[in-house]
mmCIF file of C-alpha atoms in Angstrom:
data_model
loop_
_atom_site.group_PDB
_atom_site.id
_atom_site.type_symbol
_atom_site.label_atom_id
_atom_site.label_comp_id
_atom_site.label_asym_id
_atom_site.label_seq_id
_atom_site.Cartn_x
_atom_site.Cartn_y
_atom_site.Cartn_z
ATOM 1 C CA MET J 1 4.959 -12.208 14.778
ATOM 2 C CA ASP J 2 7.942 -11.437 14.895
ATOM 3 C CA ALA J 3 9.307 -9.069 12.301
ATOM 4 C CA GLY J 4 13.031 -8.211 11.025
ATOM 5 C CA TYR J 5 16.001 -9.750 9.450
ATOM 6 C CA PRO J 6 18.141 -12.698 10.292
ATOM 7 C CA GLY J 7 20.379 -12.004 13.394
ATOM 8 C CA THR J 8 18.096 -8.706 13.930
ATOM 9 C CA VAL J 9 14.572 -8.557 15.378
ATOM 10 C CA ILE J 10 13.094 -4.782 15.036
ATOM 11 C CA LEU J 11 9.257 -6.000 16.017
ATOM 12 C CA LYS J 12 8.148 -8.595 18.688
ATOM 13 C CA ASP J 13 5.084 -9.702 18.921
ATOM 14 C CA VAL J 14 2.907 -8.049 16.591
ATOM 15 C CA CYS J 15 -0.526 -9.321 15.975
ATOM 16 C CA PHE J 16 -3.488 -7.123 13.767
ATOM 17 C CA GLU J 17 -5.872 -8.065 11.230
ATOM 18 C CA VAL J 18 -6.423 -6.147 8.310
ATOM 19 C CA LYS J 19 -10.225 -5.933 7.968
ATOM 20 C CA ARG J 20 -11.849 -6.828 4.018
ATOM 21 C CA GLY J 21 -12.584 -3.496 2.394
ATOM 22 C CA GLU J 22 -10.416 -1.188 4.683
ATOM 23 C CA VAL J 23 -7.404 1.432 4.414
ATOM 24 C CA PHE J 24 -5.449 0.166 6.752
ATOM 25 C CA ILE J 25 -2.532 2.306 7.711
ATOM 26 C CA LEU J 26 1.042 1.225 8.789
ATOM 27 C CA LEU J 27 2.818 3.886 10.757
ATOM 28 C CA GLY J 28 5.466 5.006 13.377
ATOM 29 C CA GLY J 29 8.341 7.128 13.441
ATOM 30 C CA SER J 30 11.705 6.729 11.411
ATOM 31 C CA GLY J 31 13.078 2.743 11.744
ATOM 32 C CA CYS J 32 10.156 1.770 13.729
ATOM 33 C CA GLY J 33 9.543 -1.000 11.479
ATOM 34 C CA LYS J 34 6.547 -0.268 9.209
ATOM 35 C CA SER J 35 8.378 -1.051 5.919
ATOM 36 C CA THR J 36 9.819 -4.068 7.737
ATOM 37 C CA ILE J 37 6.267 -5.045 8.483
ATOM 38 C CA MET J 38 4.744 -4.529 4.651
ATOM 39 C CA LYS J 39 7.999 -6.573 3.337
ATOM 40 C CA HIS J 40 6.565 -9.193 5.612
ATOM 41 C CA MET J 41 3.150 -8.955 3.973
ATOM 42 C CA ILE J 42 4.207 -8.961 0.687
ATOM 43 C CA GLY J 43 6.337 -12.054 0.887
ATOM 44 C CA LEU J 44 9.432 -10.485 0.551
ATOM 45 C CA ASN J 45 11.072 -11.672 3.649
ATOM 46 C CA PRO J 46 10.014 -14.019 5.994
ATOM 47 C CA VAL J 47 8.704 -13.394 9.447
ATOM 48 C CA LEU J 48 11.322 -13.861 12.313
ATOM 49 C CA ALA J 49 8.851 -15.721 14.382
ATOM 50 C CA GLY J 50 5.302 -16.797 14.146
ATOM 51 C CA THR J 51 2.547 -16.571 11.565
ATOM 52 C CA LEU J 52 1.388 -14.686 8.641
ATOM 53 C CA THR J 53 -1.773 -15.121 6.980
ATOM 54 C CA VAL J 54 -3.008 -13.146 3.628
ATOM 55 C CA ALA J 55 -6.121 -13.367 2.270
ATOM 56 C CA GLY J 56 -6.956 -16.380 4.301
ATOM 57 C CA MET J 57 -3.693 -18.512 3.036
ATOM 58 C CA GLU J 58 0.287 -18.467 5.197
ATOM 59 C CA TRP J 59 2.980 -17.031 3.764
ATOM 60 C CA ASN J 60 5.165 -19.890 2.526
ATOM 61 C CA ARG J 61 6.840 -21.537 -0.555
ATOM 62 C CA ARG J 62 3.801 -23.444 -1.600
ATOM 63 C CA ASN J 63 1.681 -20.814 -1.082
ATOM 64 C CA ARG J 64 3.953 -17.974 -2.877
ATOM 65 C CA ALA J 65 2.842 -18.014 -5.951
ATOM 66 C CA ALA J 66 -1.094 -18.115 -5.291
ATOM 67 C CA LEU J 67 -0.303 -15.443 -2.612
ATOM 68 C CA CYS J 68 1.153 -13.024 -5.216
ATOM 69 C CA ARG J 69 -2.027 -13.014 -7.386
ATOM 70 C CA LYS J 70 -3.769 -11.915 -4.419
ATOM 71 C CA ILE J 71 -1.772 -8.713 -3.805
ATOM 72 C CA GLY J 72 -0.774 -5.367 -5.594
ATOM 73 C CA VAL J 73 1.933 -3.300 -4.717
ATOM 74 C CA MET J 74 3.405 0.497 -5.349
ATOM 75 C CA TYR J 75 6.293 1.035 -4.246
ATOM 76 C CA GLN J 76 7.249 4.581 -3.083
ATOM 77 C CA SER J 77 9.160 5.284 -5.889
ATOM 78 C CA GLY J 78 6.253 4.154 -7.907
ATOM 79 C CA ALA J 79 9.256 1.927 -10.131
ATOM 80 C CA LEU J 80 7.655 2.320 -13.210
ATOM 81 C CA PHE J 81 10.279 0.644 -16.337
ATOM 82 C CA GLY J 82 11.779 4.240 -17.650
ATOM 83 C CA SER J 83 11.882 2.360 -20.927
ATOM 84 C CA MET J 84 8.126 1.610 -21.336
ATOM 85 C CA ASN J 85 5.435 4.112 -21.630
ATOM 86 C CA LEU J 86 2.820 4.312 -19.268
ATOM 87 C CA LEU J 87 0.129 1.313 -21.267
ATOM 88 C CA GLN J 88 3.178 -0.965 -21.639
ATOM 89 C CA ASN J 89 4.008 -0.700 -17.850
ATOM 90 C CA VAL J 90 0.594 -1.633 -16.913
ATOM 91 C CA MET J 91 0.488 -4.338 -19.305
ATOM 92 C CA LEU J 92 3.313 -6.519 -18.237
ATOM 93 C CA PRO J 93 1.835 -7.714 -15.295
ATOM 94 C CA LEU J 94 -0.583 -9.184 -17.853
ATOM 95 C CA GLU J 95 1.785 -10.201 -20.266
ATOM 96 C CA GLU J 96 3.989 -12.369 -17.185
ATOM 97 C CA PHE J 97 0.843 -13.831 -15.467
ATOM 98 C CA THR J 98 -2.209 -14.305 -18.058
ATOM 99 C CA ARG J 99 -2.926 -15.968 -20.940
ATOM 100 C CA LEU J 100 -4.859 -13.093 -22.202
ATOM 101 C CA LYS J 101 -4.288 -12.069 -26.042
ATOM 102 C CA ARG J 102 -2.906 -8.619 -26.818
ATOM 103 C CA ARG J 103 -5.913 -6.959 -27.925
ATOM 104 C CA GLU J 104 -7.397 -8.252 -24.478
ATOM 105 C CA ARG J 105 -4.361 -7.102 -22.480
ATOM 106 C CA GLU J 106 -4.167 -3.793 -23.789
ATOM 107 C CA GLU J 107 -8.275 -2.865 -23.124
ATOM 108 C CA LYS J 108 -7.733 -3.879 -19.758
ATOM 109 C CA ALA J 109 -4.778 -1.483 -19.116
ATOM 110 C CA ARG J 110 -6.365 1.054 -21.025
ATOM 111 C CA GLU J 111 -9.444 0.450 -18.275
ATOM 112 C CA LEU J 112 -7.171 0.675 -15.239
ATOM 113 C CA LEU J 113 -5.421 3.771 -16.594
ATOM 114 C CA ALA J 114 -8.945 5.195 -16.940
ATOM 115 C CA ARG J 115 -9.853 4.408 -13.527
ATOM 116 C CA VAL J 116 -6.879 5.862 -12.068
ATOM 117 C CA ASP J 117 -7.519 8.935 -14.596
ATOM 118 C CA LEU J 118 -4.871 8.855 -16.955
ATOM 119 C CA ALA J 119 -6.739 7.952 -20.136
ATOM 120 C CA ASP J 120 -4.867 10.322 -22.242
ATOM 121 C CA ALA J 121 -1.479 9.690 -20.719
ATOM 122 C CA ALA J 122 -1.298 6.109 -22.159
ATOM 123 C CA ALA J 123 1.493 6.802 -24.538
ATOM 124 C CA LYS J 124 3.654 9.096 -22.045
ATOM 125 C CA MET J 125 6.679 7.726 -21.055
ATOM 126 C CA PRO J 126 8.090 8.232 -17.187
ATOM 127 C CA SER J 127 10.077 11.088 -17.867
ATOM 128 C CA GLU J 128 7.677 13.173 -19.014
ATOM 129 C CA ILE J 129 4.886 12.566 -16.186
ATOM 130 C CA SER J 130 4.581 14.399 -12.998
ATOM 131 C CA GLY J 131 5.459 12.397 -9.520
ATOM 132 C CA GLY J 132 1.809 12.325 -8.774
ATOM 133 C CA MET J 133 0.885 10.621 -12.249
ATOM 134 C CA LYS J 134 3.728 8.163 -11.772
ATOM 135 C CA LYS J 135 2.109 7.227 -8.498
ATOM 136 C CA ARG J 136 -1.135 6.506 -9.905
ATOM 137 C CA ALA J 137 0.483 4.765 -13.154
ATOM 138 C CA ALA J 138 1.980 2.175 -10.250
ATOM 139 C CA ILE J 139 -1.613 1.957 -8.556
ATOM 140 C CA ALA J 140 -2.875 0.954 -12.226
ATOM 141 C CA ARG J 141 -0.391 -1.629 -12.655
ATOM 142 C CA ALA J 142 -0.967 -3.240 -9.058
ATOM 143 C CA MET J 143 -4.411 -3.841 -9.891
ATOM 144 C CA ALA J 144 -3.653 -5.456 -13.373
ATOM 145 C CA LEU J 145 -4.037 -8.777 -11.830
ATOM 146 C CA ASP J 146 -7.607 -8.089 -10.027
ATOM 147 C CA PRO J 147 -5.954 -8.017 -6.373
ATOM 148 C CA GLU J 148 -7.843 -8.707 -3.152
ATOM 149 C CA ILE J 149 -5.575 -6.230 -1.389
ATOM 150 C CA LEU J 150 -3.571 -3.112 -2.656
ATOM 151 C CA PHE J 151 -0.365 -2.236 -0.914
ATOM 152 C CA LEU J 152 0.975 1.325 -1.158
ATOM 153 C CA ASP J 153 4.493 2.451 0.351
ATOM 154 C CA GLU J 154 4.464 6.285 1.084
ATOM 155 C CA PRO J 155 2.049 7.212 -1.643
ATOM 156 C CA SER J 156 2.249 10.549 -0.606
ATOM 157 C CA ALA J 157 6.358 11.183 -0.200
ATOM 158 C CA GLY J 158 7.913 13.898 -2.275
ATOM 159 C CA LEU J 159 4.120 15.261 -3.643
ATOM 160 C CA ASP J 160 2.840 18.769 -2.756
ATOM 161 C CA PRO J 161 -0.412 18.987 -0.659
ATOM 162 C CA ILE J 162 -2.959 19.476 -3.258
ATOM 163 C CA THR J 163 -1.578 16.377 -5.552
ATOM 164 C CA SER J 164 -1.056 14.697 -2.156
ATOM 165 C CA SER J 165 -4.612 15.386 -1.433
ATOM 166 C CA ALA J 166 -5.939 14.130 -4.974
ATOM 167 C CA LEU J 167 -4.129 10.988 -4.282
ATOM 168 C CA ASP J 168 -5.875 10.649 -1.093
ATOM 169 C CA ASP J 169 -9.193 10.921 -3.337
ATOM 170 C CA LEU J 170 -8.189 8.607 -5.472
ATOM 171 C CA ILE J 171 -7.859 5.425 -2.872
ATOM 172 C CA LEU J 172 -11.164 6.422 -1.589
ATOM 173 C CA LYS J 173 -12.907 6.043 -4.668
ATOM 174 C CA LEU J 174 -10.858 2.899 -5.105
ATOM 175 C CA LYS J 175 -12.228 1.408 -1.797
ATOM 176 C CA GLU J 176 -16.089 2.463 -2.504
ATOM 177 C CA GLU J 177 -16.015 1.849 -6.157
ATOM 178 C CA GLN J 178 -13.790 -1.207 -6.478
ATOM 179 C CA HIS J 179 -14.402 -2.037 -3.067
ATOM 180 C CA MET J 180 -10.355 -2.658 -2.824
ATOM 181 C CA THR J 181 -8.548 -3.227 0.997
ATOM 182 C CA PHE J 182 -5.587 -1.145 1.352
ATOM 183 C CA VAL J 183 -2.396 -0.968 3.246
ATOM 184 C CA VAL J 184 -0.652 1.869 3.673
ATOM 185 C CA VAL J 185 2.398 2.784 5.253
ATOM 186 C CA THR J 186 2.610 6.903 5.824
ATOM 187 C CA HIS J 187 3.739 9.200 8.380
ATOM 188 C CA GLU J 188 1.997 12.230 6.670
ATOM 189 C CA LEU J 189 -1.110 12.961 9.311
ATOM 190 C CA PRO J 190 -3.331 14.906 6.492
ATOM 191 C CA SER J 191 -3.366 11.778 4.562
ATOM 192 C CA ILE J 192 -4.169 8.894 7.305
ATOM 193 C CA PHE J 193 -6.890 11.400 8.843
ATOM 194 C CA LYS J 194 -8.803 11.424 5.157
ATOM 195 C CA ILE J 195 -8.265 7.551 4.278
ATOM 196 C CA ALA J 196 -7.874 5.700 7.816
ATOM 197 C CA ASP J 197 -10.300 3.317 8.538
ATOM 198 C CA ARG J 198 -7.734 1.896 11.212
ATOM 199 C CA ALA J 199 -3.971 2.153 12.034
ATOM 200 C CA ALA J 200 -1.379 0.334 13.217
ATOM 201 C CA MET J 201 1.375 2.367 15.295
ATOM 202 C CA PHE J 202 5.083 0.768 16.090
ATOM 203 C CA ASP J 203 7.831 2.147 18.354
ATOM 204 C CA LYS J 204 11.651 1.371 17.857
ATOM 205 C CA ALA J 205 12.387 1.758 21.729
ATOM 206 C CA ARG J 206 9.644 -0.738 22.470
ATOM 207 C CA HIS J 207 10.061 -2.774 19.681
ATOM 208 C CA GLY J 208 6.732 -3.318 18.959
ATOM 209 C CA MET J 209 2.971 -2.232 18.219
ATOM 210 C CA ILE J 210 1.841 0.320 20.200
ATOM 211 C CA ALA J 211 -1.861 1.625 19.309
ATOM 212 C CA LEU J 212 -4.278 0.068 17.063
ATOM 213 C CA GLY J 213 -7.729 1.722 16.563
ATOM 214 C CA ASP J 214 -9.169 4.771 14.696
ATOM 215 C CA PRO J 215 -6.440 7.225 13.994
ATOM 216 C CA ARG J 216 -9.048 10.159 14.927
ATOM 217 C CA GLU J 217 -10.047 7.891 18.960
ATOM 218 C CA LEU J 218 -6.039 7.793 19.009
ATOM 219 C CA LYS J 219 -5.073 11.704 19.137
ATOM 220 C CA ALA J 220 -8.236 12.411 20.805
ATOM 221 C CA SER J 221 -8.353 9.556 24.051
ATOM 222 C CA SER J 222 -4.845 7.547 24.045
ATOM 223 C CA LYS J 223 -3.207 7.242 27.348
ATOM 224 C CA ASP J 224 0.250 6.898 25.670
ATOM 225 C CA PRO J 225 2.410 10.425 25.200
ATOM 226 C CA PHE J 226 4.292 8.573 22.317
ATOM 227 C CA VAL J 227 1.049 8.418 20.273
ATOM 228 C CA LEU J 228 -0.672 11.544 21.458
ATOM 229 C CA ASN J 229 2.614 13.615 20.916
ATOM 230 C CA PHE J 230 2.632 11.699 16.925
ATOM 231 C CA PHE J 231 -1.032 12.442 16.189
ATOM 232 C CA ASN J 232 -0.857 16.018 17.877
ATOM 233 C CA ARG J 233 2.331 17.334 16.460
ATOM 234 C CA GLY J 234 2.516 20.676 14.662
ATOM 235 C CA GLU J 235 -0.388 21.184 16.625
ATOM 236 C CA ILE J 236 -0.317 25.018 19.430
ATOM 237 C CA HIS J 237 -2.344 25.102 22.521
ATOM 238 C CA GLY J 238 -2.600 27.848 24.262
#
């Protein structure tokens, strides 16, 4: 597929497959198109050419409603509603898209908050919690409709290393215990090496995908200087 916006092609001839149950990373330098790819994958923008299939269904207007039920999204800021407490934020998709009774919606929302280690924070407002807690609450809300795939946009952005590592642990726990599939946009090397099964790397200058595979293997054996530099940045050799 070709990715970008009307009149502007950012990436051409992109082709990859995300396997069920894996953590798949979209990475590359600033402006390379990784966030654009995610916007296509969650249905915010149509692809410029080619086809995009998610959970066995092609993204198009006819399938949009059904596909939106198959995915959950955590945006970089968390995008929690400031006028609602965490319980209400997580309950919102259940109110909008299910016929569950209020008691059932609340029970499920509390269960989801417990799953991300926020059981004691249900009554707190977004302004009262840390950045890491906001990310966790946003993940709980993204799981409200039992999606097949969770999309996370820069989950480590703005977090200190300890909080970021704890969030990585949560992603791995959800992958193992809930058999979740994740697509994650990030450029944070510690997170990439800790959580990724595979990664796709994009390059702005070449307008395409330049690497695909296990990031540990790409770091060790890629023949592409850009890929090697990306994965080995910050290391001192001598």
